[in-house]
XYZ file of C-alpha atoms in Angstrom:
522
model
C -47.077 61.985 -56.405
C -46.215 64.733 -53.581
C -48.260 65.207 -50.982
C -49.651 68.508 -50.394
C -51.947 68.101 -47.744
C -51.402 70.537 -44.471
C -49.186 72.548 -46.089
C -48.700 76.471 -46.028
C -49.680 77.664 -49.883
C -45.380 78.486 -50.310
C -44.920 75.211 -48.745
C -46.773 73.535 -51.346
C -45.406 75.941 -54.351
C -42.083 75.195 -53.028
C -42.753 71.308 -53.193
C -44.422 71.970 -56.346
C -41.159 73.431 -58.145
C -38.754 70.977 -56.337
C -41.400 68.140 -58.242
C -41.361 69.936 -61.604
C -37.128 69.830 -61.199
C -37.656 65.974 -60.505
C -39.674 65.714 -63.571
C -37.120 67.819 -65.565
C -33.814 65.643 -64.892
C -36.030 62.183 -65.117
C -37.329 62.838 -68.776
C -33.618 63.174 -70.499
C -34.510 63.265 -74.027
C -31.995 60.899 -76.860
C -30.223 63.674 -79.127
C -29.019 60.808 -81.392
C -32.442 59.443 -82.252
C -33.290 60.178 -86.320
C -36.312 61.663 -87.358
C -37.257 58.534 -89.025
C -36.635 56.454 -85.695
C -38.501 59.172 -83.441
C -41.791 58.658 -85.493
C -41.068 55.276 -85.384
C -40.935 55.365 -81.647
C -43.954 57.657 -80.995
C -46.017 55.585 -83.358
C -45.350 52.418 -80.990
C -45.921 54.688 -78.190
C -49.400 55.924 -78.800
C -50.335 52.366 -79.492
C -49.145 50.709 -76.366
C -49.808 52.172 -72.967
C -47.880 50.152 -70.885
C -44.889 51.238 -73.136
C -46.098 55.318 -73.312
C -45.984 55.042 -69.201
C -42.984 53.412 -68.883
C -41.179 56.023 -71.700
C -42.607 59.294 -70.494
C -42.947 59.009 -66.871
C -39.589 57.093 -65.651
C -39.986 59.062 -62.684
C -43.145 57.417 -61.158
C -42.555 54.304 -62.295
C -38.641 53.673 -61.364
C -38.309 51.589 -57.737
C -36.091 53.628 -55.698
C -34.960 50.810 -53.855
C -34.014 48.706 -57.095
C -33.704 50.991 -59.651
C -35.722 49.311 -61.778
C -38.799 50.396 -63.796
C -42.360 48.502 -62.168
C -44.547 47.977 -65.426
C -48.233 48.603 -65.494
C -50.915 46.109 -64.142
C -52.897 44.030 -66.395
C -55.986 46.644 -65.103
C -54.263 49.714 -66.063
C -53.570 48.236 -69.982
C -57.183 47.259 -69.594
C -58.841 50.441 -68.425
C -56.722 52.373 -70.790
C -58.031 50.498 -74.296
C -61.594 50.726 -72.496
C -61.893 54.556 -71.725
C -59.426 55.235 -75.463
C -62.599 52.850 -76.831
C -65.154 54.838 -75.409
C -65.388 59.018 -76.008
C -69.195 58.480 -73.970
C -67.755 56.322 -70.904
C -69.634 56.473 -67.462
C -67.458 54.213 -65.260
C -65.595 53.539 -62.147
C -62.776 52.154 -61.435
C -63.062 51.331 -57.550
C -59.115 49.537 -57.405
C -57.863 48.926 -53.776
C -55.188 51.215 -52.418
C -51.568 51.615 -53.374
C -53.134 50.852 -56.833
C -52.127 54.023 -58.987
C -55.698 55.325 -59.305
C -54.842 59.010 -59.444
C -51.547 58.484 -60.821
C -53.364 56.851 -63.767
C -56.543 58.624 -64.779
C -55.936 62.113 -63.258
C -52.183 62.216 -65.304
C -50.820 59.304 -67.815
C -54.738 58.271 -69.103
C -55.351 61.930 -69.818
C -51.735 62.511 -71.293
C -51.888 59.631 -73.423
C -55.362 60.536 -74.990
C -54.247 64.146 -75.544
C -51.167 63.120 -77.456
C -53.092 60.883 -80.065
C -53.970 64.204 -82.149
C -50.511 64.464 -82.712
C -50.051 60.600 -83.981
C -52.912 61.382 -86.642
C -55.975 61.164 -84.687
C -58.861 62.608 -86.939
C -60.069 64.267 -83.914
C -58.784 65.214 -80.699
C -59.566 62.900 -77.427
C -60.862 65.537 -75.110
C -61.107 69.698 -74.900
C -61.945 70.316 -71.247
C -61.153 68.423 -68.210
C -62.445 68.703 -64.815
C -60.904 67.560 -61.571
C -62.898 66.792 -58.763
C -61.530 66.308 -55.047
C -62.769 66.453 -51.649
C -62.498 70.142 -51.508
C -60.958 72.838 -53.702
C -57.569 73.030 -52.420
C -57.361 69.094 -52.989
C -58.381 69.515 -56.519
C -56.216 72.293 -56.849
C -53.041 69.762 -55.936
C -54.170 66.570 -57.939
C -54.096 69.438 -60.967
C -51.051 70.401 -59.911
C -48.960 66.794 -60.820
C -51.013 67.643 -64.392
C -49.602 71.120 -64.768
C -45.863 69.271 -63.988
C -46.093 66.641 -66.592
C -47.798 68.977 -69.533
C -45.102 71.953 -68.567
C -41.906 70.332 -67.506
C -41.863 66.726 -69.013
C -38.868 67.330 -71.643
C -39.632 64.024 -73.268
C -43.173 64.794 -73.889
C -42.711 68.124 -75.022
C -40.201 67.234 -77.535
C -42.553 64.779 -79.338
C -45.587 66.721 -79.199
C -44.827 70.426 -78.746
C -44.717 72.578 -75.857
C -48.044 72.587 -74.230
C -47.900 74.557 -71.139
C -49.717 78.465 -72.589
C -51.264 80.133 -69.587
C -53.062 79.693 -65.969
C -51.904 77.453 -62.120
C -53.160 74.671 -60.344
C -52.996 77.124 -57.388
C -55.765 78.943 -58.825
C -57.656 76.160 -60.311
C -57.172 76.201 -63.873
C -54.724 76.082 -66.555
C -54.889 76.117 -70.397
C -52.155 74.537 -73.201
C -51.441 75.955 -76.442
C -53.471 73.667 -78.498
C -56.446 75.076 -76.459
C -57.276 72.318 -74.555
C -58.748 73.502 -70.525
C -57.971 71.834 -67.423
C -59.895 72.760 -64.211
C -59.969 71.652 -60.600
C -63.287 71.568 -58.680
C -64.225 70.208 -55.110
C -67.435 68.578 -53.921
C -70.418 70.329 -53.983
C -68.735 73.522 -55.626
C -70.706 74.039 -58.620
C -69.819 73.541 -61.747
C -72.661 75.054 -63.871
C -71.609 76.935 -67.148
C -68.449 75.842 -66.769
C -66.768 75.654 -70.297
C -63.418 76.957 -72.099
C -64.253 78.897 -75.293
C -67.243 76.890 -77.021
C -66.520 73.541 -75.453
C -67.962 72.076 -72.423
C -66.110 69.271 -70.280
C -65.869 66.137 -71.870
C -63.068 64.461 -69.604
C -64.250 64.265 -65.475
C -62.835 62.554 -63.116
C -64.113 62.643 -59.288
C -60.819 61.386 -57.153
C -61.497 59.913 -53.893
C -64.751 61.421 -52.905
C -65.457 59.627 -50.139
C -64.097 59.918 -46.409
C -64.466 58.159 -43.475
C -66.561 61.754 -41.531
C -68.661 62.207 -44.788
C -69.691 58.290 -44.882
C -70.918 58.508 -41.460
C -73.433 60.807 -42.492
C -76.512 59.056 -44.764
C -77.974 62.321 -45.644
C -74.532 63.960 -46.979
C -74.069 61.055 -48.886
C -77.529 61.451 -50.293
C -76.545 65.065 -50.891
C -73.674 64.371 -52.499
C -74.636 61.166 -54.741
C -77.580 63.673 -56.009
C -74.768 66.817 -57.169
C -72.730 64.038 -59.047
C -75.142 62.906 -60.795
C -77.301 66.023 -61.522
C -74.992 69.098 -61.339
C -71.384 67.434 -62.112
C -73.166 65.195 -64.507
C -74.713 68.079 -66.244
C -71.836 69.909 -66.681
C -70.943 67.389 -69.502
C -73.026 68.344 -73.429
C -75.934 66.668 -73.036
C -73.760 63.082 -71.354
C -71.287 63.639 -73.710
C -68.304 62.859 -72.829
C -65.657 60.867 -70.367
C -67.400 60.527 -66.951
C -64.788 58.706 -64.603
C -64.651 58.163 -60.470
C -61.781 56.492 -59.252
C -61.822 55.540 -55.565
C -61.319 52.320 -53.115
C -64.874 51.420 -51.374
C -64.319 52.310 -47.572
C -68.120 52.608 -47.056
C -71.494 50.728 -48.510
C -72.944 54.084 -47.638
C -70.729 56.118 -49.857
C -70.677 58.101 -53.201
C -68.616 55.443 -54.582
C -71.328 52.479 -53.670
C -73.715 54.588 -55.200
C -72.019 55.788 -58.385
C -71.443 51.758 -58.791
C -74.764 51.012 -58.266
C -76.286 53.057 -61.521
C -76.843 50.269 -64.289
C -75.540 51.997 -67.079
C -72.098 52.557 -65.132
C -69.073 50.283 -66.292
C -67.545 49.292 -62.640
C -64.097 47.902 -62.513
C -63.536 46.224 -59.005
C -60.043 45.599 -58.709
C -58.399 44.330 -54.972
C -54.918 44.048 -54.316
C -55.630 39.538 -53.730
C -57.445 38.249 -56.036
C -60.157 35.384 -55.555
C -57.598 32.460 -55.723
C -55.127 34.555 -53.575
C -53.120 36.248 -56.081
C -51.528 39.886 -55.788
C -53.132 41.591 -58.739
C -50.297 43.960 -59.233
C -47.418 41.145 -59.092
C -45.066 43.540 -60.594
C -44.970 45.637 -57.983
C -45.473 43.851 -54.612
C -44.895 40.110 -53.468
C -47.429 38.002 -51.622
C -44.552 37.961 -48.618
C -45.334 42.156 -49.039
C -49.400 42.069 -48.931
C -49.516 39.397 -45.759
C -47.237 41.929 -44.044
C -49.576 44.665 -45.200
C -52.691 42.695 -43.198
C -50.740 41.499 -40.512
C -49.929 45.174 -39.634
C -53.371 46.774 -40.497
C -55.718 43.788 -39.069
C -58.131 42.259 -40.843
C -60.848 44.617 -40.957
C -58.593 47.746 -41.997
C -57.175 45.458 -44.681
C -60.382 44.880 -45.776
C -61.724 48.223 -46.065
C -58.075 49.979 -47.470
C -57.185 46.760 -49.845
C -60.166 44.388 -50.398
C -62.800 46.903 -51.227
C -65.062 45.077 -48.609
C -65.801 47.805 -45.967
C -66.720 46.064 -42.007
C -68.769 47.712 -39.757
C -67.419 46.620 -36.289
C -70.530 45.815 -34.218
C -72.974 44.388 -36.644
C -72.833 41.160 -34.567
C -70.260 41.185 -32.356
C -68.732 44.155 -30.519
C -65.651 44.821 -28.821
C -66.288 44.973 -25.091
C -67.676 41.761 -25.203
C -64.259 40.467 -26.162
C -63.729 39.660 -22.695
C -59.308 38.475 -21.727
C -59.128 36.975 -18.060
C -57.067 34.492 -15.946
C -57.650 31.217 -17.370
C -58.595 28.773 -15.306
C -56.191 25.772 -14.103
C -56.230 22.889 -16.771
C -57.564 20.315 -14.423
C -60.788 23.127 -13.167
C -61.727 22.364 -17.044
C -64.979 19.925 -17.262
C -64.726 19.957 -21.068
C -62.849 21.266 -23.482
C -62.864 20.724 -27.421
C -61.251 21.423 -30.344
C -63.362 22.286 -33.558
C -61.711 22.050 -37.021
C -62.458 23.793 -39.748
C -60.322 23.004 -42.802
C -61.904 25.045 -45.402
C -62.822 23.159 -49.091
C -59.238 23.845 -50.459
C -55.725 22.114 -49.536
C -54.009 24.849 -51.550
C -52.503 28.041 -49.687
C -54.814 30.372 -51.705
C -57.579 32.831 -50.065
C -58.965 30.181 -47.876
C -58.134 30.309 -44.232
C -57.983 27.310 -42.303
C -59.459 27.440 -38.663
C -59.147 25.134 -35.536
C -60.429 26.754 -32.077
C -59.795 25.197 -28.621
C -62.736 25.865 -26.558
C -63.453 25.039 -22.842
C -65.840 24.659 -20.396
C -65.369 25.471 -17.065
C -66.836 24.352 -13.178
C -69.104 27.288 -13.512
C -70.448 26.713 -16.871
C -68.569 29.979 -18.075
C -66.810 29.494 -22.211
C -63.305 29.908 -22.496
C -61.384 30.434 -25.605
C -58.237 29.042 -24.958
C -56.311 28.539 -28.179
C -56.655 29.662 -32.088
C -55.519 28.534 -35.218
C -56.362 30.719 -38.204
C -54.054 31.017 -41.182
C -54.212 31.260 -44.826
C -51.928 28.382 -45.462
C -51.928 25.045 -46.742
C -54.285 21.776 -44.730
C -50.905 20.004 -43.911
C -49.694 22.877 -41.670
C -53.165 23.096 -39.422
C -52.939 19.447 -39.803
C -49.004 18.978 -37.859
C -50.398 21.983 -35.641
C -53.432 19.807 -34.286
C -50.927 16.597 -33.815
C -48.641 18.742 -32.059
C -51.712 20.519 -29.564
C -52.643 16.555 -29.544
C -49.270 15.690 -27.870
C -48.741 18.063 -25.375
C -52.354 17.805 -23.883
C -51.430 14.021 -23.750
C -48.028 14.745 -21.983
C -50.044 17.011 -19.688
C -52.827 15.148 -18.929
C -55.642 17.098 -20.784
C -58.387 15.587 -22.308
C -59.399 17.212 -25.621
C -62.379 16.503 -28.048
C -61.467 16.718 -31.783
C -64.496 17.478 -33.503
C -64.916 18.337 -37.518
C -68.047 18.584 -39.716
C -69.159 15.221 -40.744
C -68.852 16.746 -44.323
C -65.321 17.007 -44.566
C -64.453 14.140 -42.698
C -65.814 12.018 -46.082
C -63.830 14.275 -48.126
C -60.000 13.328 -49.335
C -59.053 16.595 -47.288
C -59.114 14.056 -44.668
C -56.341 11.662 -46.033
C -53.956 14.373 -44.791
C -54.910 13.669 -41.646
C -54.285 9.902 -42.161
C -50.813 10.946 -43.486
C -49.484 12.582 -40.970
C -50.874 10.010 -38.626
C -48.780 7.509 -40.253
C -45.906 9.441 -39.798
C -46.079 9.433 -35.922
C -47.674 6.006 -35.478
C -50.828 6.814 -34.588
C -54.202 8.229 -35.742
C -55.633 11.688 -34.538
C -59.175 10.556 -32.416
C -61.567 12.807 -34.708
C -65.003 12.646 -33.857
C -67.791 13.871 -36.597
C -70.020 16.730 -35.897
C -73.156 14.746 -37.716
C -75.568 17.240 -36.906
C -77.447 19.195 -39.323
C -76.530 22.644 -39.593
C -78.873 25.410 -40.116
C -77.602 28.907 -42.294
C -74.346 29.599 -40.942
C -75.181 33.238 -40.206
C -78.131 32.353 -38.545
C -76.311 29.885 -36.538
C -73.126 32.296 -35.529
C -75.850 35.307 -34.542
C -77.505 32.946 -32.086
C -74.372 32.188 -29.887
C -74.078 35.945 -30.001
C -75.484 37.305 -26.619
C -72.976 34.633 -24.858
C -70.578 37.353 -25.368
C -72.804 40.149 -24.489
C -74.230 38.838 -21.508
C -70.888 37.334 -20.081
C -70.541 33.981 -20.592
C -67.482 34.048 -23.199
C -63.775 34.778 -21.849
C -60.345 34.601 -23.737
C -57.333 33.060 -22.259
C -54.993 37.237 -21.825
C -51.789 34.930 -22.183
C -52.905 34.325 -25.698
C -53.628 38.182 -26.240
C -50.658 38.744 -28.666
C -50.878 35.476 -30.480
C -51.494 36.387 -33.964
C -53.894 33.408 -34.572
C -55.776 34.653 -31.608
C -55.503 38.059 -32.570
C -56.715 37.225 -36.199
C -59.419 35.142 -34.373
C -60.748 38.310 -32.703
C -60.445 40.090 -35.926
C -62.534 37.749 -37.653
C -65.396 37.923 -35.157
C -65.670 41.386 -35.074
C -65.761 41.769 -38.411
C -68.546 39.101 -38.779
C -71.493 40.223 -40.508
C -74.214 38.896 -43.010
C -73.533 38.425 -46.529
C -69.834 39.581 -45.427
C -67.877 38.744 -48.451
C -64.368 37.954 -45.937
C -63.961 34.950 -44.088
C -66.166 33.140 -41.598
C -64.182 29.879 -41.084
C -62.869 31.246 -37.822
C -66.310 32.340 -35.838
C -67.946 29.217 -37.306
C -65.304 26.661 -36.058
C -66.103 28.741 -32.606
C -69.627 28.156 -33.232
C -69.069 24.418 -33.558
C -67.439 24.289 -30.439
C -69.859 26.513 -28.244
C -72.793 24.179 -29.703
C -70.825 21.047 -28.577
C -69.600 22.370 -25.072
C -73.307 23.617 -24.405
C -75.008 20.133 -25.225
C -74.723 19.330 -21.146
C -74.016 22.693 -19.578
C -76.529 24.463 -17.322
C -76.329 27.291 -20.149
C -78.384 25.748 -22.595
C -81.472 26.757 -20.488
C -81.133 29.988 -21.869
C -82.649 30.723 -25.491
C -79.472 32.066 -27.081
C -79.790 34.675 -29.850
C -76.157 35.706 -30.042
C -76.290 39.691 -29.945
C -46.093 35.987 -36.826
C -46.707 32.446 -38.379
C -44.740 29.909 -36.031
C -43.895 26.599 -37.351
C -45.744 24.078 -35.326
C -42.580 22.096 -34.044
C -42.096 24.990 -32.108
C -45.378 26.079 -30.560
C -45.559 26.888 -27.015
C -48.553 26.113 -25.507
C-alpha cells in the first residue's frame, strides 16, 4: 500500500495515479479464456479467498525480490469465512504488525464480499462502508487504495462490471454504479445521519486507532472508547451490520484493549511467533527473518510492534538503575556464582534459556559480570557453561554453579551428564533446595538493590547481545507479564545466594549476534 503520510495533497494525488498505473499493468486480463471457462473461474473464485487474493491482486501479493506470489495466512482464510458467515459481526482482529491488517479488511475482505452479488448471491454483502482512521486525511488515504482497486483493477472489472460511478478519496467519499457508498471518517468526527440513499452503514472498519501520544492519555482513551461505541456504533441500523477494528495492541490503555474487552466482541489475537515458537505467517517470513526483526528492535519494541504484549519500562525496574562500571579485578571477587536457568523445554521453541554470572565484591557491592539468554536448544547453554567452566579453571576463578533443585531431578539434566562425558569430567552443580516464594514477589524484592546502588554491570559486556537481551528482559519485567522472566529470575537466584553472607542482607530488600560457544571470549 503507498504511503501517504506527510505529503503535499498533489504529492499524494500524484502517488495516487502512479498506484492506480501499477494496478492497471498488474491485473492483465486472459483474452483467450471462454465464456464457459470464465464462469468457471469466477465461481472457484468467490468460493476460495486465498485463490480471489492471489487472482485479483497480483500486485500486493507478488515478492519483489523473488517474483513469486506469498499466499494468504491461515488467519486471513479464517477471518474471511468468519466475517462472509456473519452479516451482524462485532469483532477485532488485533494481528501483530507486517500482518496485512489494512491490506485485508479495508480492500480484498470488502472486494470479495461485494463481488458475491454478482456470483448469485440472493442479496448483496454490504451497501455502505465507513472508514475510520486516526484523523480525516488518514481515512481519506486508506479509501484511497479502495477507490484504486474498484476503478482501475482490469481483472475485476472485467468479471463484475465497471464499478467506479462518481466521488474521491480526497474528499472522503466515493460511490460505484451498483450504488453501493464508501466513506472515510477520522476519530471523533461524527458520523451521525450518515447514510447513502435509504441505507445506513453496514460495513465499518476502525484502522489503527490507537497511537503511542493518544495512549498516554487515560481520559482520551476514555473519550474515545465511549464515541466508538456510542456514536460510531450508532451509526450502524439498530447494530446491524459488519462492525470491524483491526489494529496491533501497543497499549493496555488503548481503544483496542477496550474494544477487546466487550463480551459480545469476537477477538482474533494473532502474533507474528506463535506459543511453540512458530512464525504464523510462514509463507511470508522465515524464523532466521523474525529473530533478526527482535534482535534489531529489542525485546520490548518487539513485544509491543509483533507480540501484541505492550511493556511499560519502569514498572519494576528502570533504566538509570542499570548501572555499567569498571569491573573489578578477578581475584578482588569474594564470591561469584553462576545461576542456571534451563527453562522446562529442551526444544528451541519460545522458551529462553538463562545462565547469569554474578559476583560479589570486597565491598559487598553486586556485579553482573556475564549473561546467557537465548532462545535455543539446552545443549547449547549446556557447552556454553562447560566452556565459562574451563576458562575460570585456566584462570584461577572460583565459580559456584547453582540450579533449582527442581530441574536438577528432571532428565533436562542428563544433558548435562552428556556433555560431561564428552570432556571427562562432570560440571560441579550445586542445588538451590530452597523454597521459593511467587516469582514476582521474589524478583520485586531484590528490586531497590538497583535503585539504591548496590547492582553494577561489567561496560565490557555492554554490546554483548546476551547481556544486552539480559537488560532487556529486566526492564521489561512486570507482573502477570506474558514475555519471559527466565533471565531476571536466574539473576534473582544468584543475588539471593551471593547475599546469604554479605553485610547487605541487613537491609530489608523490597526491590523497587549468537556466538558459538567454542569461540566465546571471555
Amino acid at each position: 500500500m503507498p504511503k501517504y503520510d506527510k505529503l503535499t495533497p498533489k504529492e499524494a494525488l500524484e502517488l495516487w495515479k502512479a498506484h492506480c498505473e501499477d494496478v492497471q499493468e498488474a491485473t492483465t486480463v486472459n483474452t483467450h479464456e471462454t465464456d464457459a471457462q470464465k464462469k468457471q473461474r469466477i465461481k472457484r473464485l468467490l468460493s476460495d479467498y486465498g485463490a480471489f487474493v492471489d487472482y485479483y491482486f497480483p500486485h500486493y501479493t507478488t515478492n519483489p525480490q523473488t517474483g513469486k506470489q506469498t499466499p494468504c495466512a491461515p488467519f486471513h482464510l479464517k477471518a474471511a469465512k468468519q466475517i462472509i458467515c456473519d452479516k451482524n459481526i462485532k469483532a477485532v482482529y488485533k494481528w501483530h504488525r507486517g500482518a496485512a491488517k489494512s491490506t485485508h479488511l479495508d480492500i480484498f475482505i470488502p472486494m470479495w464480499l461485494k463481488a458475491q452479488i454478482y456470483g448469485g448471491a440472493s442479496l448483496r454483502q454490504f451497501w455502505v462502508m465507513v472508514l475510520v482512521g486516526k484523523s480525516q486525511d488518514n481515512a481519506n488515504t486508506l479509501l484511497a487504495d479502495l477507490q484504486a482497486e474498484l476503478q482501475y483493477n482490469k481483472r475485476y472489472a472485467a468479471d463484475f462490471g465497471e464499478q467506479y460511478n462518481n466521488g474521491t478519496w480526497e474528499e472522503g467519499s466515493f460511490v460505484t454504479k451498483d450504488g453501493t457508498a464508501f466513506f472515510a471518517r477520522g476519530r471523533g468526527q461524527s458520523p451521525r445521519g450518515l447514510r447513502y440513499r435509504s441505507h445506513r452503514p453496514d460495513y465499518i472498519v476502525i484502522d489503527d486507532l490507537d497511537d503511542d501520544e493518544l495512549c498516554e492519555n487515560p481520559a482520551r482513551v476514555s473519550r474515545l472508547t465511549d464515541w466508538v461505541k456510542e456514536a460510531l456504533f450508532g451509526a450502524l441500523d439498530g447494530g446491524r451490520g459488519r462492525f470491524i477494528m483491526v489494529g496491533n495492541l501497543i497499549s493496555k490503555t488503548s481503544v483496542l484493549a477496550n474494544i477487546c474487552a466487550i463480551k459480545s466482541v469476537k477477538v482474533s489475537q494473532v502474533d507474528i511467533l506463535d506459543k511453540e515458537g512458530r512464525v504464523s505467517w510462514a509463507a511470508k517470513w522465515t524464523r532466521a527473518e523474525v529473530q533478526a526483526i527482535e534482535d534489531f528492535e529489542g525485546y520490548r519494541s518487539f513485544q509491543k510492534e509483533y507480540m501484541n504484549n505492550p511493556i511499560v519500562e519502569g514498572a519494576v525496574f528502570r533504566q538509570d538503575w542499570i548501572r555499567w562500571a569498571k569491573r573489578p579485578a578477578w581475584r578482588d571477587f569474594t564470591e561469584i556464582v553462576l545461576y542456571i536457568d534451563p527453562a522446562w523445554k529442551s526444544t528451541a521453541k519460545n522458551d529462553y534459556k538463562a545462565a547469569k554470572l554474578w559476583g560479589k565484591d570486597k565491598q559487598t557491592r553486586l556485579w553482573h559480570l556475564r549473561a546467557f539468554v537465548r532462545q535455543t536448544t539446552l545443549s547449547e547453554m549446556v557447552r556454553w557453561c562447560y566452556d565459562l567452566y574451563e576458562w575460570a579453571q585456566q584462570q584461577g576463578i572460583a565459580i559456584k554453579f547453582y540450579m533449582e533443585a527442581n530441574f536438577m531431578q528432571d532428565k533436562q539434566l542428563e544433558d548435562f551428564e552428556t556433555e560431561g562425558q564428552l570432556r571427562g569430567y562432570q560440571l560441579p552443580i550445586l542445588g538451590d533446595k530452597r523454597k521459593k516464594p511467587d516469582k514476582f514477589q521474589r524478583i520485586e524484592a531484590v528490586a531497590p538493590l538497583w535503585e539504591r546502588g548496590f547492582v553494577f554491570y561489567d561496560e565490557q559486556q555492554k554490546d554483548d547481545p546476551d547481556m544486552v537481551r539480559a537488560v532487556d528482559f529486566t526492564l521489561a519485567f512486570q507482573k502477570g507479564m506474558r514475555g519471559h522472566d527466565d533471565a531476571p529470575d536466574a539473576d534473582e537466584g544468584a543475588i539471593f545466594l551471593l547475599q546469604k553472607h554479605s553485610s547487605i542482607s541487613k537491609f530489608t530488600p523490597s526491590f523497587g549476534k549468537r556466538r558459538s560457544a567454542k569461540n566465546i571470549t571471555w
